[in-house]
Coordinates of N, CA and C in Angstrom, one line a residue:
L1 N 29.9 87.1 -49.6 CA 30.5 85.9 -49.0 C 30.4 86.0 -47.4
S2 N 30.3 84.8 -46.8 CA 30.3 84.7 -45.4 C 31.7 84.9 -44.8
P3 N 31.8 85.3 -43.5 CA 33.1 85.6 -42.9 C 34.1 84.4 -43.1
G4 N 33.5 83.1 -42.9 CA 34.3 81.9 -43.1 C 34.8 81.7 -44.5
A5 N 34.0 82.0 -45.5 CA 34.4 81.9 -46.9 C 35.5 82.9 -47.2
K6 N 35.3 84.2 -46.7 CA 36.3 85.2 -46.9 C 37.6 84.8 -46.3
M7 N 37.6 84.3 -45.1 CA 38.8 83.9 -44.4 C 39.5 82.8 -45.2
G8 N 38.7 81.8 -45.7 CA 39.2 80.7 -46.5 C 39.9 81.2 -47.8
C9 N 39.2 82.2 -48.4 CA 39.7 82.7 -49.7 C 41.0 83.5 -49.4
F10 N 41.0 84.2 -48.3 CA 42.2 85.0 -47.9 C 43.4 84.1 -47.6
T11 N 43.1 83.0 -46.9 CA 44.2 82.0 -46.6 C 44.7 81.3 -47.8
F12 N 43.8 81.0 -48.7 CA 44.3 80.3 -50.0 C 45.2 81.2 -50.8
I13 N 44.7 82.5 -51.0 CA 45.5 83.5 -51.7 C 46.9 83.7 -51.0
K14 N 46.8 83.8 -49.7 CA 48.0 84.0 -48.9 C 49.1 82.9 -49.2
V15 N 48.6 81.6 -49.1 CA 49.4 80.5 -49.3 C 50.0 80.5 -50.8
M16 N 49.1 80.8 -51.8 CA 49.6 80.9 -53.1 C 50.7 82.0 -53.3
M17 N 50.4 83.1 -52.6 CA 51.4 84.2 -52.7 C 52.7 83.8 -52.1
I18 N 52.7 83.1 -51.0 CA 54.0 82.6 -50.4 C 54.7 81.6 -51.3
L19 N 54.0 80.7 -51.9 CA 54.6 79.7 -52.8 C 55.1 80.3 -54.0
F20 N 54.4 81.2 -54.6 CA 54.8 81.9 -55.8 C 56.1 82.7 -55.6
N21 N 56.1 83.4 -54.5 CA 57.3 84.2 -54.2 C 58.5 83.4 -53.7
L22 N 58.2 82.3 -53.1 CA 59.3 81.4 -52.8 C 60.0 80.8 -54.0
A23 N 59.1 80.5 -55.1 CA 59.7 80.1 -56.3 C 60.5 81.2 -57.0
I24 N 60.0 82.5 -56.9 CA 60.8 83.6 -57.4 C 62.1 83.8 -56.7
F25 N 62.0 83.6 -55.3 CA 63.2 83.8 -54.5 C 64.3 82.7 -54.9
L26 N 63.9 81.5 -55.0 CA 64.8 80.4 -55.4 C 65.3 80.6 -56.8
G27 N 64.5 81.1 -57.7 CA 64.9 81.4 -59.1 C 66.0 82.5 -59.1
G28 N 65.7 83.5 -58.3 CA 66.7 84.6 -58.2 C 68.0 84.2 -57.6
G29 N 67.9 83.3 -56.6 CA 69.2 82.8 -56.0 C 70.0 82.0 -57.0
T30 N 69.2 81.2 -57.8 CA 69.9 80.4 -58.9 C 70.6 81.3 -59.9
L31 N 69.9 82.3 -60.4 CA 70.5 83.2 -61.4 C 71.7 84.0 -60.8
L32 N 71.5 84.4 -59.5 CA 72.7 85.1 -58.8 C 73.9 84.2 -58.8
G33 N 73.6 82.9 -58.4 CA 74.7 81.9 -58.3 C 75.4 81.7 -59.7
V34 N 74.6 81.6 -60.7 CA 75.1 81.4 -62.1 C 75.9 82.6 -62.5
G35 N 75.3 83.8 -62.2 CA 76.0 85.1 -62.5 C 77.4 85.1 -61.9
I36 N 77.5 84.7 -60.6 CA 78.8 84.7 -59.9 C 79.7 83.7 -60.5
W37 N 79.2 82.5 -60.9 CA 80.0 81.5 -61.6 C 80.5 82.0 -62.9
V38 N 79.7 82.7 -63.7 CA 80.2 83.3 -65.0 C 81.3 84.3 -64.7
T39 N 81.1 85.1 -63.7 CA 82.1 86.1 -63.3 C 83.4 85.5 -63.0
V40 N 83.4 84.4 -62.2 CA 84.6 83.8 -61.7 C 85.2 82.9 -62.8
D41 N 84.4 82.2 -63.6 CA 84.9 81.2 -64.6 C 84.0 81.2 -65.8
G42 N 83.9 82.3 -66.5 CA 83.0 82.5 -67.7 C 83.3 81.5 -68.8
K43 N 84.6 81.1 -69.0 CA 85.0 80.2 -70.1 C 84.3 78.9 -69.9
S44 N 84.4 78.3 -68.7 CA 83.8 77.0 -68.4 C 82.3 77.0 -68.6
F45 N 81.6 78.1 -68.2 CA 80.2 78.3 -68.4 C 79.8 78.2 -69.8
L46 N 80.5 79.0 -70.7 CA 80.1 79.1 -72.1 C 80.5 77.8 -72.8
D47 N 81.6 77.1 -72.3 CA 81.9 75.8 -72.9 C 80.8 74.8 -72.8
I48 N 80.1 74.9 -71.6 CA 78.9 74.0 -71.4 C 77.7 74.5 -72.0
F49 N 77.3 75.8 -71.9 CA 76.0 76.3 -72.3 C 76.1 77.2 -73.5
G50 N 77.3 77.5 -74.1 CA 77.4 78.4 -75.1 C 76.5 78.2 -76.3
A51 N 76.4 76.9 -76.7 CA 75.6 76.6 -77.9 C 74.1 76.8 -77.6
L52 N 73.7 76.7 -76.3 CA 72.3 76.8 -76.0 C 71.9 78.2 -75.6
S53 N 72.8 79.1 -75.2 CA 72.5 80.4 -74.7 C 72.1 81.3 -75.8
S54 N 71.4 82.4 -75.5 CA 70.9 83.3 -76.5 C 72.0 84.2 -77.0
S55 N 72.0 84.5 -78.3 CA 73.0 85.4 -78.8 C 72.8 86.8 -78.2
V56 N 71.6 87.2 -77.9 CA 71.4 88.5 -77.3 C 72.1 88.6 -75.9
L57 N 72.1 87.5 -75.1 CA 72.8 87.5 -73.8 C 74.3 87.5 -74.0
Q58 N 74.7 86.9 -75.1 CA 76.2 86.8 -75.3 C 76.8 88.2 -75.7
V59 N 76.0 89.1 -76.2 CA 76.5 90.4 -76.6 C 76.9 91.2 -75.4
V60 N 76.0 91.2 -74.4 CA 76.3 92.0 -73.2 C 77.1 91.1 -72.3
N61 N 77.6 91.7 -71.2 CA 78.4 90.9 -70.2 C 77.4 90.0 -69.5
V62 N 77.3 88.7 -69.7 CA 76.3 87.8 -69.2 C 76.3 87.9 -67.7
S63 N 77.5 87.9 -67.1 CA 77.6 87.7 -65.6 C 76.9 88.9 -64.9
Y64 N 77.2 90.1 -65.3 CA 76.5 91.2 -64.6 C 75.0 91.3 -64.8
F65 N 74.6 90.9 -66.0 CA 73.2 90.8 -66.3 C 72.5 89.8 -65.4
L66 N 73.1 88.6 -65.2 CA 72.5 87.6 -64.4 C 72.5 88.0 -62.9
I67 N 73.6 88.6 -62.5 CA 73.7 89.1 -61.1 C 72.6 90.1 -60.7
V68 N 72.4 91.1 -61.6 CA 71.4 92.1 -61.4 C 70.0 91.5 -61.4
I69 N 69.7 90.7 -62.4 CA 68.4 90.1 -62.4 C 68.1 89.2 -61.2
G70 N 69.2 88.4 -60.9 CA 69.0 87.5 -59.7 C 68.8 88.3 -58.4
A71 N 69.5 89.4 -58.2 CA 69.4 90.2 -57.0 C 68.0 90.8 -57.0
I72 N 67.5 91.3 -58.1 CA 66.1 91.9 -58.1 C 65.1 90.8 -57.8
L73 N 65.2 89.6 -58.4 CA 64.2 88.5 -58.1 C 64.3 88.1 -56.6
L74 N 65.5 88.1 -56.1 CA 65.7 87.7 -54.6 C 64.9 88.7 -53.8
A75 N 65.1 90.0 -54.1 CA 64.4 91.1 -53.3 C 62.9 91.0 -53.4
I76 N 62.4 90.8 -54.7 CA 61.0 90.6 -54.9 C 60.4 89.4 -54.2
G77 N 61.1 88.3 -54.3 CA 60.6 87.1 -53.7 C 60.6 87.2 -52.1
F78 N 61.6 87.8 -51.6 CA 61.7 88.0 -50.1 C 60.6 88.9 -49.6
L79 N 60.4 90.0 -50.3 CA 59.3 91.0 -49.9 C 57.9 90.3 -50.0
G80 N 57.7 89.6 -51.1 CA 56.4 89.0 -51.3 C 56.1 87.8 -50.3
C81 N 57.1 87.0 -50.1 CA 57.0 85.8 -49.3 C 56.8 86.3 -47.8
C82 N 57.7 87.1 -47.3 CA 57.6 87.6 -45.9 C 56.4 88.4 -45.7
G83 N 56.1 89.3 -46.7 CA 54.9 90.1 -46.5 C 53.6 89.3 -46.3
A84 N 53.5 88.2 -47.2 CA 52.3 87.4 -47.0 C 52.3 86.5 -45.8
Q85 N 53.5 86.0 -45.5 CA 53.6 85.1 -44.3 C 53.4 85.9 -43.0
K86 N 54.0 87.0 -42.8 CA 53.9 87.8 -41.6 C 52.7 88.7 -41.6
E87 N 51.9 88.7 -42.8 CA 50.8 89.6 -43.0 C 51.2 91.1 -42.7
S88 N 52.3 91.5 -43.3 CA 52.9 92.8 -43.1 C 52.4 93.7 -44.2
K89 N 51.7 94.8 -43.8 CA 51.2 95.7 -44.8 C 52.4 96.5 -45.4
C90 N 53.4 96.8 -44.6 CA 54.5 97.5 -45.1 C 55.3 96.7 -46.2
L91 N 55.5 95.4 -45.9 CA 56.3 94.6 -46.9 C 55.4 94.4 -48.2
L92 N 54.1 94.2 -48.0 CA 53.2 94.0 -49.1 C 53.2 95.2 -50.0
M93 N 53.2 96.4 -49.4 CA 53.2 97.7 -50.2 C 54.6 97.8 -50.9
M94 N 55.7 97.4 -50.2 CA 57.0 97.5 -50.8 C 57.0 96.6 -52.0
F95 N 56.5 95.4 -51.9 CA 56.4 94.4 -53.0 C 55.7 95.0 -54.1
F96 N 54.5 95.5 -53.9 CA 53.7 96.1 -54.9 C 54.4 97.2 -55.6
S97 N 55.1 98.1 -54.9 CA 55.8 99.2 -55.4 C 57.0 98.8 -56.3
V98 N 57.7 97.8 -55.9 CA 58.9 97.3 -56.6 C 58.4 96.7 -58.0
V99 N 57.4 95.8 -57.9 CA 56.9 95.2 -59.1 C 56.3 96.2 -60.1
L100 N 55.6 97.3 -59.5 CA 55.0 98.3 -60.3 C 56.1 99.1 -61.1
I101 N 57.2 99.4 -60.3 CA 58.3 100.2 -60.9 C 58.9 99.3 -62.1
I102 N 59.1 98.0 -61.8 CA 59.7 97.2 -62.9 C 58.8 97.1 -64.1
F103 N 57.5 97.0 -63.8 CA 56.5 96.9 -64.9 C 56.5 98.2 -65.7
I104 N 56.6 99.3 -65.1 CA 56.6 100.6 -65.8 C 57.9 100.7 -66.6
A105 N 59.0 100.3 -66.0 CA 60.4 100.3 -66.7 C 60.4 99.4 -67.9
E106 N 59.7 98.2 -67.8 CA 59.7 97.3 -68.9 C 58.9 97.9 -70.1
I107 N 57.7 98.6 -69.8 CA 56.9 99.2 -70.8 C 57.7 100.3 -71.5
A108 N 58.4 101.1 -70.7 CA 59.2 102.2 -71.2 C 60.4 101.7 -72.1
A109 N 61.0 100.6 -71.6 CA 62.1 100.0 -72.4 C 61.5 99.4 -73.8
A110 N 60.3 98.8 -73.7 CA 59.7 98.3 -74.9 C 59.4 99.4 -75.9
V111 N 58.9 100.5 -75.4 CA 58.6 101.6 -76.3 C 59.9 102.2 -76.9
V112 N 60.9 102.3 -76.1 CA 62.2 102.8 -76.6 C 62.7 101.9 -77.6
A113 N 62.7 100.6 -77.3 CA 63.2 99.6 -78.3 C 62.5 99.6 -79.6
L114 N 61.1 99.8 -79.6 CA 60.3 99.8 -80.8 C 60.5 101.1 -81.6
V115 N 60.5 102.2 -80.9 CA 60.5 103.5 -81.5 C 61.9 104.0 -81.8
Y116 N 62.8 103.8 -80.9 CA 64.2 104.3 -81.0 C 65.3 103.3 -81.1
T117 N 65.1 102.4 -82.1 CA 66.1 101.4 -82.3 C 67.5 102.0 -82.6
G118 N 67.5 103.1 -83.4 CA 68.7 103.8 -83.7 C 69.4 104.3 -82.4
L119 N 68.6 104.8 -81.4 CA 69.1 105.3 -80.2 C 69.7 104.2 -79.4
A120 N 69.1 103.0 -79.4 CA 69.6 101.8 -78.7 C 71.0 101.5 -79.3
E121 N 71.1 101.5 -80.6 CA 72.3 101.2 -81.3 C 73.4 102.2 -80.9
T122 N 73.0 103.5 -80.8 CA 74.0 104.5 -80.5 C 74.5 104.3 -79.0
L123 N 73.6 104.0 -78.1 CA 74.0 103.8 -76.7 C 74.9 102.5 -76.6
L124 N 74.5 101.5 -77.3 CA 75.3 100.2 -77.2 C 76.7 100.5 -77.8
T125 N 76.7 101.2 -78.9 CA 78.0 101.6 -79.5 C 78.9 102.3 -78.6
A126 N 78.3 103.3 -77.9 CA 79.0 104.1 -76.9 C 79.6 103.3 -75.8
V127 N 78.9 102.2 -75.4 CA 79.3 101.4 -74.2 C 80.2 100.3 -74.7
V128 N 79.7 99.5 -75.7 CA 80.4 98.3 -76.1 C 81.7 98.5 -76.9
T129 N 81.7 99.4 -77.9 CA 82.8 99.6 -78.7 C 84.1 99.9 -77.9
P130 N 84.1 100.8 -76.9 CA 85.3 101.0 -76.2 C 85.8 99.7 -75.4
L131 N 84.8 98.9 -75.0 CA 85.1 97.6 -74.3 C 85.9 96.7 -75.3
L132 N 85.4 96.6 -76.5 CA 86.0 95.8 -77.5 C 87.4 96.3 -77.8
K133 N 87.6 97.6 -78.0 CA 88.9 98.1 -78.3 C 89.9 97.9 -77.2
E134 N 89.4 98.0 -75.9 CA 90.3 98.0 -74.8 C 90.5 96.6 -74.1
K135 N 89.4 95.8 -74.1 CA 89.4 94.5 -73.3 C 89.4 93.3 -74.2
Y136 N 89.0 93.3 -75.5 CA 89.0 92.1 -76.3 C 90.5 91.6 -76.5
G137 N 90.7 90.4 -76.1 CA 92.1 89.8 -76.1 C 92.8 90.0 -74.8
M138 N 92.3 90.9 -73.9 CA 92.9 91.1 -72.6 C 92.1 90.4 -71.5
D139 N 90.7 90.6 -71.6 CA 89.8 90.0 -70.7 C 89.4 88.6 -71.3
K140 N 89.7 87.5 -70.6 CA 89.5 86.2 -71.2 C 88.0 85.9 -71.3
S141 N 87.2 86.3 -70.3 CA 85.8 86.0 -70.3 C 85.1 86.8 -71.4
L142 N 85.4 88.1 -71.5 CA 84.7 88.9 -72.6 C 85.2 88.4 -74.0
T143 N 86.4 88.0 -74.1 CA 86.9 87.6 -75.4 C 86.2 86.3 -75.8
H144 N 86.1 85.4 -74.9 CA 85.4 84.1 -75.2 C 83.9 84.3 -75.6
I145 N 83.3 85.2 -74.8 CA 81.9 85.5 -75.1 C 81.7 86.0 -76.5
W146 N 82.6 87.0 -76.9 CA 82.5 87.6 -78.2 C 82.8 86.6 -79.3
N147 N 83.8 85.7 -79.0 CA 84.2 84.7 -80.0 C 83.0 83.8 -80.3
V148 N 82.3 83.4 -79.2 CA 81.2 82.5 -79.4 C 80.1 83.2 -80.2
T149 N 79.8 84.5 -79.8 CA 78.8 85.3 -80.5 C 79.1 85.5 -81.9
M150 N 80.3 85.9 -82.3 CA 80.6 86.2 -83.7 C 80.6 84.9 -84.5
T151 N 81.0 83.8 -83.9 CA 81.1 82.5 -84.6 C 79.6 82.0 -84.9
E152 N 78.8 82.1 -83.9 CA 77.4 81.5 -84.0 C 76.5 82.4 -84.8
V153 N 76.7 83.8 -84.7 CA 75.8 84.7 -85.4 C 76.3 85.1 -86.7
H154 N 77.6 84.7 -87.0 CA 78.3 85.1 -88.2 C 78.4 86.6 -88.4
C155 N 79.0 87.2 -87.5 CA 79.1 88.7 -87.5 C 80.5 89.1 -87.0
C156 N 80.8 90.4 -87.1 CA 82.1 90.9 -86.6 C 81.9 92.2 -85.9
G157 N 82.2 92.2 -84.6 CA 82.1 93.5 -83.8 C 80.6 93.8 -83.6
L158 N 80.3 94.9 -82.9 CA 79.0 95.3 -82.7 C 78.4 95.9 -84.0
N159 N 79.1 96.9 -84.6 CA 78.6 97.5 -85.8 C 79.2 96.9 -87.1
N160 N 80.6 96.7 -87.1 CA 81.3 96.0 -88.1 C 82.7 95.8 -87.7
Y161 N 83.6 95.4 -88.6 CA 85.0 95.1 -88.3 C 85.7 96.3 -87.8
T162 N 85.3 97.5 -88.1 CA 86.0 98.7 -87.7 C 86.0 98.9 -86.1
D163 N 85.1 98.1 -85.4 CA 85.1 98.2 -84.0 C 86.5 97.7 -83.4
F164 N 87.2 96.9 -84.2 CA 88.5 96.4 -83.7 C 89.7 97.2 -84.3
T165 N 89.4 98.3 -85.0 CA 90.5 99.1 -85.5 C 91.0 99.9 -84.3
D166 N 92.3 100.0 -84.3 CA 93.0 100.7 -83.1 C 92.8 100.0 -81.8
S167 N 92.5 98.7 -81.8 CA 92.2 98.0 -80.6 C 93.4 97.3 -80.0
Y168 N 93.3 96.9 -78.8 CA 94.4 96.1 -78.2 C 94.7 94.9 -79.0
W169 N 93.7 94.2 -79.4 CA 93.9 92.9 -80.2 C 94.7 93.2 -81.5
L170 N 94.3 94.2 -82.2 CA 94.9 94.5 -83.5 C 96.4 94.9 -83.3
E171 N 96.7 95.6 -82.2 CA 98.0 96.0 -82.0 C 98.9 94.9 -81.6
E172 N 98.3 93.9 -80.8 CA 99.1 92.7 -80.4 C 99.3 91.7 -81.5
H173 N 98.2 91.4 -82.3 CA 98.3 90.3 -83.2 C 98.4 90.8 -84.7
R174 N 98.3 92.0 -84.9 CA 98.4 92.6 -86.3 C 97.4 92.0 -87.3
T175 N 96.3 91.5 -86.8 CA 95.2 91.0 -87.6 C 93.9 91.1 -86.8
Y176 N 92.8 90.9 -87.5 CA 91.5 91.0 -86.9 C 91.2 89.6 -86.3
P177 N 90.2 89.6 -85.3 CA 89.9 88.3 -84.7 C 89.5 87.2 -85.7
A178 N 89.8 86.0 -85.4 CA 89.6 84.9 -86.4 C 88.2 84.8 -86.8
P179 N 87.1 84.9 -85.9 CA 85.8 84.8 -86.4 C 85.4 85.8 -87.5
C180 N 86.1 86.9 -87.6 CA 85.8 87.9 -88.6 C 86.4 87.6 -90.0
L181 N 87.4 86.7 -90.0 CA 88.2 86.6 -91.2 C 87.7 85.5 -92.2
L182 N 86.7 84.7 -91.8 CA 86.2 83.6 -92.7 C 87.4 82.7 -93.3
G183 N 88.3 82.4 -92.4 CA 89.4 81.5 -92.8 C 90.5 82.3 -93.4
E184 N 90.4 83.6 -93.6 CA 91.5 84.3 -94.2 C 92.4 84.8 -93.1
S185 N 93.7 85.0 -93.4 CA 94.7 85.5 -92.5 C 95.0 87.0 -92.7
L186 N 94.4 87.6 -93.7 CA 94.7 88.9 -94.1 C 93.8 89.9 -93.3
P187 N 94.3 91.1 -93.0 CA 93.4 92.1 -92.3 C 92.4 92.7 -93.3
F188 N 91.6 93.6 -92.9 CA 90.5 94.1 -93.7 C 90.9 95.3 -94.5
A189 N 92.1 95.3 -95.2 CA 92.5 96.4 -96.0 C 91.5 96.6 -97.2
R190 N 91.1 95.5 -97.8 CA 90.1 95.6 -98.9 C 89.0 94.5 -98.7
P191 N 88.1 94.8 -97.7 CA 87.1 93.8 -97.3 C 86.2 93.3 -98.5
H192 N 86.0 94.2 -99.5 CA 85.1 93.8 -100.6 C 85.8 92.8 -101.5
L193 N 87.1 92.6 -101.4 CA 87.8 91.7 -102.2 C 88.2 90.4 -101.5
C194 N 88.4 90.4 -100.2 CA 88.9 89.2 -99.5 C 87.7 88.4 -98.9
G195 N 86.5 88.8 -99.1 CA 85.3 88.0 -98.6 C 85.2 87.9 -97.1
C196 N 85.6 88.9 -96.4 CA 85.5 88.9 -94.9 C 84.1 89.3 -94.5
L197 N 83.8 89.0 -93.2 CA 82.5 89.4 -92.7 C 82.4 90.9 -92.5
L198 N 81.4 91.5 -93.0 CA 81.2 92.9 -92.9 C 80.1 93.3 -92.0
Q199 N 79.1 92.4 -91.7 CA 78.0 92.7 -90.9 C 78.3 92.7 -89.4
G200 N 77.8 93.7 -88.7 CA 78.0 93.7 -87.3 C 77.0 92.8 -86.5
C201 N 77.3 92.5 -85.3 CA 76.4 91.6 -84.5 C 75.1 92.3 -84.2
F202 N 75.0 93.6 -84.0 CA 73.8 94.3 -83.6 C 72.7 94.1 -84.7
D203 N 73.1 94.3 -85.9 CA 72.1 94.1 -87.0 C 71.6 92.7 -87.2
Q204 N 72.6 91.7 -87.0 CA 72.3 90.3 -87.1 C 71.3 89.9 -86.0
I205 N 71.6 90.3 -84.8 CA 70.8 89.9 -83.7 C 69.4 90.6 -83.8
L206 N 69.4 91.8 -84.3 CA 68.1 92.5 -84.5 C 67.2 91.7 -85.5
E207 N 67.8 91.2 -86.5 CA 67.1 90.4 -87.5 C 66.6 89.1 -86.8
E208 N 67.5 88.5 -86.0 CA 67.1 87.3 -85.3 C 65.9 87.6 -84.4
I209 N 65.9 88.7 -83.7 CA 64.7 89.1 -82.8 C 63.5 89.3 -83.6
K210 N 63.6 90.0 -84.8 CA 62.4 90.2 -85.7 C 61.9 88.9 -86.2
T211 N 62.8 87.9 -86.5 CA 62.3 86.6 -87.0 C 61.5 85.9 -85.9
N212 N 62.0 86.0 -84.6 CA 61.3 85.4 -83.5 C 60.4 86.3 -82.7
A213 N 59.9 87.3 -83.4 CA 59.1 88.4 -82.7 C 57.9 87.8 -82.0
G214 N 57.3 86.7 -82.6 CA 56.1 86.1 -81.9 C 56.5 85.5 -80.6
V215 N 57.6 84.8 -80.5 CA 58.0 84.2 -79.3 C 58.4 85.2 -78.3
V216 N 59.2 86.2 -78.7 CA 59.6 87.3 -77.8 C 58.4 88.0 -77.2
G217 N 57.4 88.3 -78.1 CA 56.2 89.0 -77.7 C 55.4 88.2 -76.7
G218 N 55.3 86.9 -77.0 CA 54.6 85.9 -76.1 C 55.2 85.9 -74.7
V219 N 56.5 85.8 -74.7 CA 57.2 85.7 -73.4 C 57.0 87.1 -72.6
A220 N 57.1 88.2 -73.3 CA 56.9 89.5 -72.7 C 55.5 89.6 -72.2
A221 N 54.5 89.2 -72.9 CA 53.1 89.2 -72.5 C 52.9 88.4 -71.3
G222 N 53.5 87.2 -71.3 CA 53.4 86.3 -70.1 C 54.0 86.9 -68.8
I223 N 55.2 87.5 -69.0 CA 55.8 88.2 -67.8 C 54.9 89.3 -67.3
A224 N 54.4 90.1 -68.3 CA 53.5 91.2 -67.9 C 52.3 90.7 -67.1
A225 N 51.7 89.6 -67.6 CA 50.5 89.1 -67.0 C 50.8 88.6 -65.5
L226 N 52.0 88.0 -65.4 CA 52.4 87.5 -64.0 C 52.6 88.7 -63.1
E227 N 53.2 89.8 -63.6 CA 53.4 91.0 -62.8 C 52.1 91.6 -62.4
I228 N 51.2 91.7 -63.3 CA 49.8 92.3 -63.0 C 49.1 91.5 -62.0
A229 N 49.2 90.1 -62.1 CA 48.6 89.2 -61.2 C 49.2 89.4 -59.8
A230 N 50.6 89.5 -59.8 CA 51.3 89.6 -58.5 C 50.9 90.9 -57.8
M231 N 50.7 92.0 -58.6 CA 50.3 93.3 -58.0 C 48.9 93.2 -57.5
T232 N 48.0 92.6 -58.2 CA 46.6 92.4 -57.8 C 46.5 91.7 -56.5
V233 N 47.2 90.5 -56.5 CA 47.1 89.7 -55.3 C 47.7 90.4 -54.0
S234 N 48.8 91.1 -54.2 CA 49.4 91.8 -53.1 C 48.5 92.9 -52.6
M235 N 47.8 93.6 -53.5 CA 46.9 94.7 -53.1 C 45.7 94.1 -52.5
Y236 N 45.2 92.9 -52.9 CA 44.1 92.3 -52.3 C 44.4 91.9 -50.8
L237 N 45.6 91.3 -50.6 CA 46.0 91.0 -49.2 C 46.1 92.2 -48.4
Y238 N 46.7 93.3 -49.0 CA 46.9 94.5 -48.2 C 45.5 95.1 -47.8
C239 N 44.5 95.1 -48.7 CA 43.2 95.6 -48.4 C 42.5 94.7 -47.4
Q240 N 42.7 93.4 -47.4 CA 42.0 92.5 -46.5 C 42.6 92.7 -45.1
L241 N 43.9 93.0 -45.0 CA 44.6 93.3 -43.7 C 44.1 94.6 -43.2
D242 N 43.7 95.5 -44.1 CA 43.2 96.8 -43.6 C 41.8 96.6 -42.9
Q243 N 41.0 95.7 -43.5 CA 39.7 95.4 -43.0 C 39.8 94.6 -41.7
K244 N 40.8 93.8 -41.6 CA 41.0 93.0 -40.3 C 41.4 93.9 -39.2

């Protein structure tokens, strides 16, 4: 290619890099704002979006998830946009490094999720079960999130109803949460006779993910392709700046 063609190609890719990362930056800002909104007023958020939101996101604390993802996207968008605009090798290399780390982490998480599902359940149990015992009924946002989850997914607790045994809710109300009882007011003394929900939300959501494995895989592949493209473009600009 002639020097003019190379410069034109460089300029085009630079502009695309700026626009792409500006979109990422704005998306990250939006997610961060929504995450803060959920933290401040989670009940209102779920009243509006609860029926549309994913059961997987409802199991974890949605607000912290959105804040972390939003902050990461903000950082990536800023590094990529400023790196391309200012033609800064340092910022471009930082952008490449951050995206590469995220890409490797995603692959590792996917392998762990596929191979060590039992480990994932153990880790979730270690984190979520104490939260249910201590915070359910006390923390309004967490309580509402779990009520929506258990009602929509038709499940009780993370593993089963015993997640609420010796909990703050059981001590205060002398009964298990309403979504667990299928219209019954009795506790789970004899669950096989009273027709109460026995399945935990982890197994139900795992089944839901397996049912929609094609969609989940497609989205994951799309994200991976975008990350590879972003790393390729940033390295191309970096190498071109080296030549300049």
